[in-house]
Every structure is written in C-alpha cells, then in structure tokens.
mmCIF file of C-alpha atoms in Angstrom:
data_model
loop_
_atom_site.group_PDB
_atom_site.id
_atom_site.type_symbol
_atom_site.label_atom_id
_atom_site.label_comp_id
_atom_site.label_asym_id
_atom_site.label_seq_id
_atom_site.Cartn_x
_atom_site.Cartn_y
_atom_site.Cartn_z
ATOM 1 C CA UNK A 1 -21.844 15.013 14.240
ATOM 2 C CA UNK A 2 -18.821 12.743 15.955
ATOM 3 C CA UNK A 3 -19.908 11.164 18.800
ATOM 4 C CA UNK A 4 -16.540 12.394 20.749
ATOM 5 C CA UNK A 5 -14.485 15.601 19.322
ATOM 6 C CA UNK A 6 -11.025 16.447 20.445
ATOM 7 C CA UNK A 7 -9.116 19.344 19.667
ATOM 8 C CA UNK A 8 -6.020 17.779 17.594
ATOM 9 C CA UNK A 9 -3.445 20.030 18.704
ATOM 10 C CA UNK A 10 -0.846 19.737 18.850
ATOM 11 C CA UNK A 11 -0.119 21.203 21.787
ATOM 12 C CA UNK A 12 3.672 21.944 22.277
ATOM 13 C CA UNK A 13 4.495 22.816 26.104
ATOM 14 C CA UNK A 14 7.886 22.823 27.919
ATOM 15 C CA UNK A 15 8.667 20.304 30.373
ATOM 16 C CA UNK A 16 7.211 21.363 33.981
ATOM 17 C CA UNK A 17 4.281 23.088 32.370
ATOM 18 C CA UNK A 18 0.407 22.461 33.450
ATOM 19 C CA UNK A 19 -1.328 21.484 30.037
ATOM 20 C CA UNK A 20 -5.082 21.024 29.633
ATOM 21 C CA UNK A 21 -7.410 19.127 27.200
ATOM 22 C CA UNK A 22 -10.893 19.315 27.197
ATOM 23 C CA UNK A 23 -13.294 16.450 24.767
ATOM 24 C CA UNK A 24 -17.146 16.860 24.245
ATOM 25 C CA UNK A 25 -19.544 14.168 24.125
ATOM 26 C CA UNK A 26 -22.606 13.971 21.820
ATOM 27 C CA UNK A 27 -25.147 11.513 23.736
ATOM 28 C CA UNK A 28 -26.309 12.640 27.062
ATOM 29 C CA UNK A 29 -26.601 8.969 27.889
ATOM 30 C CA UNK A 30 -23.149 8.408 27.816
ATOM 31 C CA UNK A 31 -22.309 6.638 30.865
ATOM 32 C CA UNK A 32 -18.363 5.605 31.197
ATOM 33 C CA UNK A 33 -15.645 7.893 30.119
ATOM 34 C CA UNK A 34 -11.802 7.331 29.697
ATOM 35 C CA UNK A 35 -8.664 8.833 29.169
ATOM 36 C CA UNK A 36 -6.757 6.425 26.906
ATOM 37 C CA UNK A 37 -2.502 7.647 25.993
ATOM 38 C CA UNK A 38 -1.008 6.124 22.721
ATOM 39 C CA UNK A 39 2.488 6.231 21.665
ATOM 40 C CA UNK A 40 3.068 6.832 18.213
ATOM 41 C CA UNK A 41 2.764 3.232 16.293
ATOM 42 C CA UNK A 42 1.647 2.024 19.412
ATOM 43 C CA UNK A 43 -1.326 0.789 20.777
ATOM 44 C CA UNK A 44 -3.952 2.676 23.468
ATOM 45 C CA UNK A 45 -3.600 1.937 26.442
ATOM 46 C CA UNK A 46 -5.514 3.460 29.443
ATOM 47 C CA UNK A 47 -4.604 6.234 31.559
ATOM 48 C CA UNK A 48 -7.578 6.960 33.877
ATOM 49 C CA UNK A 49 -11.429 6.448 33.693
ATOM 50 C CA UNK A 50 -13.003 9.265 34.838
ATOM 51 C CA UNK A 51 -15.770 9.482 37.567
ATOM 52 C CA UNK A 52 -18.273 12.043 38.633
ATOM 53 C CA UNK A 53 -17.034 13.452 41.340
ATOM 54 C CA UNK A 54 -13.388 13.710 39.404
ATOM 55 C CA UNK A 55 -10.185 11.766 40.022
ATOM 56 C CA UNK A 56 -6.247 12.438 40.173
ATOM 57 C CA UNK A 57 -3.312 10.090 39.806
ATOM 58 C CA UNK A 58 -0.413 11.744 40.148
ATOM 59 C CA UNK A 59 0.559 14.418 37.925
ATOM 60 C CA UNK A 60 -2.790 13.594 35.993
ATOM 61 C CA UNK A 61 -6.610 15.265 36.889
ATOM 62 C CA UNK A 62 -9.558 13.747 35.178
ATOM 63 C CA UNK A 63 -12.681 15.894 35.575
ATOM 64 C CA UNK A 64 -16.170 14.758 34.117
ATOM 65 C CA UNK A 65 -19.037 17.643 33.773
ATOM 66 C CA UNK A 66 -22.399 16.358 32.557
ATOM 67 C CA UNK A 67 -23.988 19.839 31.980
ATOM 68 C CA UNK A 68 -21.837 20.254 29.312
ATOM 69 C CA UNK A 69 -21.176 17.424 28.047
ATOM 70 C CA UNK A 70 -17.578 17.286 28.338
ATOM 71 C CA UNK A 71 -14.395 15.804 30.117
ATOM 72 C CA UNK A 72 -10.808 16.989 30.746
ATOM 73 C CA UNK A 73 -7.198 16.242 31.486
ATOM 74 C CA UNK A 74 -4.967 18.190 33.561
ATOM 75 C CA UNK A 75 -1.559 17.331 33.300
ATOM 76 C CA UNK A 76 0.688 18.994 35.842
ATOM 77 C CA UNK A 77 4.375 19.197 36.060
ATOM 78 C CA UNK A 78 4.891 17.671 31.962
ATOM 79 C CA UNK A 79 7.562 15.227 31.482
ATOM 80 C CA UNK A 80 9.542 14.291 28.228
ATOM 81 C CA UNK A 81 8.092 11.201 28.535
ATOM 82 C CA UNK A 82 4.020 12.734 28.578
ATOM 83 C CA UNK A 83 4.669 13.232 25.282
ATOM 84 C CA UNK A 84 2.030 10.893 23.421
ATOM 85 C CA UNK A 85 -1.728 11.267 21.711
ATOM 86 C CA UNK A 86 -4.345 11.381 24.475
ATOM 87 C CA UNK A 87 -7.493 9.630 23.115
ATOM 88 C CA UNK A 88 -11.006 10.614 24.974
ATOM 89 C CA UNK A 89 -13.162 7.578 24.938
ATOM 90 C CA UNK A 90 -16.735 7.276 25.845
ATOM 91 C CA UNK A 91 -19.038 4.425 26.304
ATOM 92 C CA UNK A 92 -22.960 4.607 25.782
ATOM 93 C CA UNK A 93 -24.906 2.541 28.309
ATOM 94 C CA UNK A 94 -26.255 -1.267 27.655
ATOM 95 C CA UNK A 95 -23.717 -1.799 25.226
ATOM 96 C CA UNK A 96 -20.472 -3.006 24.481
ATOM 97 C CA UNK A 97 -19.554 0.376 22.422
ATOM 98 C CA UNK A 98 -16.847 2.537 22.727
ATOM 99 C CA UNK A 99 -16.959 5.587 20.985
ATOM 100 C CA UNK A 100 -13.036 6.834 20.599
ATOM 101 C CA UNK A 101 -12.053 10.695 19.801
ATOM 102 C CA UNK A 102 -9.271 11.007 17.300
ATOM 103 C CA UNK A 103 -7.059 12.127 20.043
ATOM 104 C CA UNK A 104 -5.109 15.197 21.269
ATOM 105 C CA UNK A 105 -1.282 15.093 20.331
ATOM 106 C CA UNK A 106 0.821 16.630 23.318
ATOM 107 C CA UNK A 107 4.686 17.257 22.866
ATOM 108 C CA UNK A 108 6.735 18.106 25.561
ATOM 109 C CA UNK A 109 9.683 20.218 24.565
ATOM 110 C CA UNK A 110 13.186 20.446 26.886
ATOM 111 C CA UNK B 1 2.157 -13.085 30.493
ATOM 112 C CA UNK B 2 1.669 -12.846 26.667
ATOM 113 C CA UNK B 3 -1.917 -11.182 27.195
ATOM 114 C CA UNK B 4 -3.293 -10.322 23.420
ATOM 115 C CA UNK B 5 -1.233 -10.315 20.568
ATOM 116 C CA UNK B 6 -2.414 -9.761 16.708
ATOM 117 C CA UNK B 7 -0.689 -11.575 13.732
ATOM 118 C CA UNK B 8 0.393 -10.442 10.963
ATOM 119 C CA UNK B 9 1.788 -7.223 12.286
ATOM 120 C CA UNK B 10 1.939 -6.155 8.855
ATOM 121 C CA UNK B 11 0.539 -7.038 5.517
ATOM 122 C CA UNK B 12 0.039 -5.554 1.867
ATOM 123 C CA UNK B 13 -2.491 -7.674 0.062
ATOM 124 C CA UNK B 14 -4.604 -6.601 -3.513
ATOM 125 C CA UNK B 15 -7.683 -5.536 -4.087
ATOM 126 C CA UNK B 16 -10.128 -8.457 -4.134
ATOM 127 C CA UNK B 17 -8.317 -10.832 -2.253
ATOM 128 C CA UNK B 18 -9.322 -12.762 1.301
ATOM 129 C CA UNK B 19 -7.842 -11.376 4.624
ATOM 130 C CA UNK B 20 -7.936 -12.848 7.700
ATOM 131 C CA UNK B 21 -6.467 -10.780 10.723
ATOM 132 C CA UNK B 22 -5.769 -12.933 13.884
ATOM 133 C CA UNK B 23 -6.352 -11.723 17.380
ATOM 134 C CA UNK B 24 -5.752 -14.220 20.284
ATOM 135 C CA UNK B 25 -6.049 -13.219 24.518
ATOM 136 C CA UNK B 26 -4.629 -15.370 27.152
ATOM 137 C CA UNK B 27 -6.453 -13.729 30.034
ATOM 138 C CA UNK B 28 -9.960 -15.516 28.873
ATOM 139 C CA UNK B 29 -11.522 -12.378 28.660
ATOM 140 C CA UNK B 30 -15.221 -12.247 28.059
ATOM 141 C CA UNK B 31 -15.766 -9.236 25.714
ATOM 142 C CA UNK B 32 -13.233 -8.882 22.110
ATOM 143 C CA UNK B 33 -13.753 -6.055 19.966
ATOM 144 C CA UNK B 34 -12.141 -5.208 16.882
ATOM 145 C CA UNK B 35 -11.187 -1.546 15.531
ATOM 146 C CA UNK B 36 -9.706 0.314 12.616
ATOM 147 C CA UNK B 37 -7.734 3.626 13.369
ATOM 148 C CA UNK B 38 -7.411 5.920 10.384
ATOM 149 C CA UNK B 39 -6.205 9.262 10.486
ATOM 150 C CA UNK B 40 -8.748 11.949 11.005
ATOM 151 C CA UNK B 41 -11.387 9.218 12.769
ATOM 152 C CA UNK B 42 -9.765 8.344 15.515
ATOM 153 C CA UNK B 43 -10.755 4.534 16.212
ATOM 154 C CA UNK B 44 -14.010 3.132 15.397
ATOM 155 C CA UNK B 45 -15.437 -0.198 16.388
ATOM 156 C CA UNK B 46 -15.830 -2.868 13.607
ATOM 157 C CA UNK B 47 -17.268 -5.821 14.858
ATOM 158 C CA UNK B 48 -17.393 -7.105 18.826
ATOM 159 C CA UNK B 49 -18.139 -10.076 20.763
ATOM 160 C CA UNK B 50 -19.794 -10.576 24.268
ATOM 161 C CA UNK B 51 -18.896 -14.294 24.472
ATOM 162 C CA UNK B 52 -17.921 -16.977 22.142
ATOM 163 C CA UNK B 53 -20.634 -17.716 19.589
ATOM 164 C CA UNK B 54 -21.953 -14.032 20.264
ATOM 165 C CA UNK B 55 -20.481 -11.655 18.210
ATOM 166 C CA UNK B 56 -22.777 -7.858 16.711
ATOM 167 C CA UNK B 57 -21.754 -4.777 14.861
ATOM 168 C CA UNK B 58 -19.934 -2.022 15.608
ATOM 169 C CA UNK B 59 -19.757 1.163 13.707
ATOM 170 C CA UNK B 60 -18.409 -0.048 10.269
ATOM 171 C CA UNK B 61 -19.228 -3.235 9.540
ATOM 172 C CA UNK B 62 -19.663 -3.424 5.942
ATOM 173 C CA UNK B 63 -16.793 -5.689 4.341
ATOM 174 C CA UNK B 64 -15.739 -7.737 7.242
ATOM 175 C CA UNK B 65 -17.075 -10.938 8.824
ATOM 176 C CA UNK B 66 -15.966 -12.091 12.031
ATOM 177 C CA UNK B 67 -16.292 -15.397 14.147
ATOM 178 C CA UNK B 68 -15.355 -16.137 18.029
ATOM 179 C CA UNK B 69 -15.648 -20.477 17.930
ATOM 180 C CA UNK B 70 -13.412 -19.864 21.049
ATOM 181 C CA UNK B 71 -13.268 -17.514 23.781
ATOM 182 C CA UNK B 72 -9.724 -16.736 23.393
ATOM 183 C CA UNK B 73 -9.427 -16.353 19.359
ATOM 184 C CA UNK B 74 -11.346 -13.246 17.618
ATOM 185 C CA UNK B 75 -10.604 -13.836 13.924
ATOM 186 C CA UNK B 76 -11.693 -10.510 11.612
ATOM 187 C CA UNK B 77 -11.578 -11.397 7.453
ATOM 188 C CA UNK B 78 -12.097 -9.191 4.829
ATOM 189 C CA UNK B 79 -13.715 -11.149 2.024
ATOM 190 C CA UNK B 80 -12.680 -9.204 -0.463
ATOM 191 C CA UNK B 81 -10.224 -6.503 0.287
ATOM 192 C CA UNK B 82 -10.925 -2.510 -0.834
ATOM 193 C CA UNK B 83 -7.973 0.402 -0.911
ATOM 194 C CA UNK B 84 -10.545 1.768 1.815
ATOM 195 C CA UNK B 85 -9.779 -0.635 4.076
ATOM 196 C CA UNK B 86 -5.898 0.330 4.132
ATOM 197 C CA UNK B 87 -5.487 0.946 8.087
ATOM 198 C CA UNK B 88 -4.327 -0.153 11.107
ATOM 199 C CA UNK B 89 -6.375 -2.778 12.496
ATOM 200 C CA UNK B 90 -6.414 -2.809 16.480
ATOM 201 C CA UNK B 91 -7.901 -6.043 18.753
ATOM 202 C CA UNK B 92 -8.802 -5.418 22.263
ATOM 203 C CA UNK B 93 -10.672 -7.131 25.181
ATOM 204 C CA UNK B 94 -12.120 -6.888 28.829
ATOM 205 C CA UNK B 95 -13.273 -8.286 31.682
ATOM 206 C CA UNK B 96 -16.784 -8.105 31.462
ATOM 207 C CA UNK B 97 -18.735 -4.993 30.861
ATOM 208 C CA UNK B 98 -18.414 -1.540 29.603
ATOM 209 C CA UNK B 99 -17.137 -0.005 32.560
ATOM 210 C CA UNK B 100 -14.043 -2.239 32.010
ATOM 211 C CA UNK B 101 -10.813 -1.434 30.910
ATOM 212 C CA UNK B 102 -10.192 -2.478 27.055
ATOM 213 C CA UNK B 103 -6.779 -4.024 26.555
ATOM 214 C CA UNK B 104 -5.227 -3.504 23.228
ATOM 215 C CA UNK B 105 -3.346 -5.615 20.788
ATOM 216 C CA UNK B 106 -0.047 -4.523 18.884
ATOM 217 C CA UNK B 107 -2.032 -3.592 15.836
ATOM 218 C CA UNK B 108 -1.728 -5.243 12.275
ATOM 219 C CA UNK B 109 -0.963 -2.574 9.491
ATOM 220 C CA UNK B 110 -2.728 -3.411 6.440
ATOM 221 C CA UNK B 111 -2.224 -2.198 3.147
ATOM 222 C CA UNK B 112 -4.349 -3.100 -0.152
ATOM 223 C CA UNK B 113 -2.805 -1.935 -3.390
#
C-alpha cells in the first residue's frame, strides 16, 4: 500500500469554481503534512503546510483530519493560473523522509 | 539569489555507463535530499543527507551512491546506468528538520538508451 494516495484527476473546473482534493495517509504516525503545486516540467514548490487546527491563505483551505487519516485542499474562486499538479506530501516523525503522492492534476478552463 | 540549481538539466547516457548528477545550494542548508519522479509514483526519496559527511537511504536506493564532502554540494552517481533509471531526477534542501520547507532544484532529465 502507498504511503500517500491521491486521486489523479484530472479535475477540469471553470474559472471561479470551488474545487476540492482530498489525500490519505497510511502511517498514523505521520506527523507534518504539505500541500506542494508543480507546474508541468517544473519543479514542486510549496503551497501550504497544513496544521491541526486547519489553515487558509487566500483562495486556498488546508484541512488536516487524523481520524481518518487524510488531508484536503479547498480552492475557492479558481484562476487560469491554479492550473498545476497539487502534490500531497507527508513526513513520518524522527526522520528526514518525505513521503510524496503522485499528485492531483487541476485544469482551470475559461 | 541563485538558491539550488542541478546540472546537467538534461542528459541521455547508455546502459552501463557512470552518471554523476550535480546538485549545489547557496543558502547552506543543513538537510539535501535527492528524488526521482516517474509517472505513476509520484516522487520518491533516493538518498538524503542531514549534514556533510552524513548522508542514509531513502526509499530506492539500489544503484546510486551519493557523497556530501561539503555542505553546499550533494553529488548523486549512478555507477552503472539501467533503462529503469530513465527519470527526472529532482534535488532539494531545508533548513533543518522535517517540519521545514524542502526547496527544489530545476530537475535533470535523464535518459539511458
């Protein structure tokens, strides 16, 4: 079993649309969690770590729930420019490891 | 600000044959890690390094050596190159530990005929 699972999508929304992704996590030890956005040929780069209690930047929700095992993105209001592969990564504790999902691929239509 | 940057950004090499992938950081970050990203696994971790002289497994391992002399330099060779090993090769580092943000590299694209 993967240690993080995405669904791949994609998922095709028009622009002002709400879009959600969920990711599920294998270890219940898991102890850091991310939202990481790549561009196509491009490399990660982060988007939001996400806390217990949940955090928001902007447009973007984060939402961590330890029950069962998974996190989520909330994406309000989608721009063009949202369009990207939005990688769930999760860290187990003590060590340097971070376990990456193979991503969600979001396009934002006009 | 030239942060991390990888070199080659591309390269098609043969079966058998040495590779050496070069990662270098200016921000004399503690923790390097190298990844592979094929389609289908997402990235996994290769080899990492907590410190120069320090380096450990990752997730795949098997066909790569790596060495960290210096803090800022992160070196990952293939001693002798597979078709498996056809990917895109991603270096990243952080700050200290793994709550940190990792900070990725441009990626090398490797091929092996």
């Amino acid at each position: 079993r993967k240690e993080v699972e995405q669904d791949p999508g994609p998922f095709n929304v028009p622009e002002g649309a709400t879009v959600a992704f969920n990711c599920t996590y294998s270890n219940s030890a898991s102890q850091s969690f991310f939202w990481y956005r790549q561009d196509c040929r491009k490399e990660p780069k982060l988007l939001m770590s996400v806390y217990s209690s949940g955090n928001e930047d902007g447009r973007f929700t984060a939402q961590l729930n330890r029950a069962s095992q998974y996190i989520s993105l909330l994406i309000r209001d989608s721009k063009l420019s949202d369009s990207a592969t939005y990688l769930c990564v999760v860290n187990k504790n003590n060590f340097n490891k971070f376990y990456f999902g193979s991503g969600t691929k979001l396009n934002v239509k006009p | 600000d030239a942060g991390i940057t990888q070199s080659p950004r591309y390269k098609i090499t043969e079966t058998g044959r040495q590779v050496t992938l070069m990662c270098h950081q200016t921000w004399s970050h503690s923790y390097m890690f190298w990844y592979r990203q094929d389609l289908g696994h997402g990235l996994r971790l290769i080899y990492y390094s907590a410190a120069a002289d320090i380096t450990d497994k990752g997730e795949v391992p098997d066909g790569y050596v790596v060495s960290r002399s210096k803090t800022e330099n992160f070196p990952l060779t293939l001693e002798s190159a597979t078709r498996s090993q056809t990917s895109v090769y991603f270096c990243a580092s952080s700050e200290s530990a793994y709550q940190e943000t990792q900070y990725f590299g441009p990626g090398t694209r490797l091929l092996v005929l």
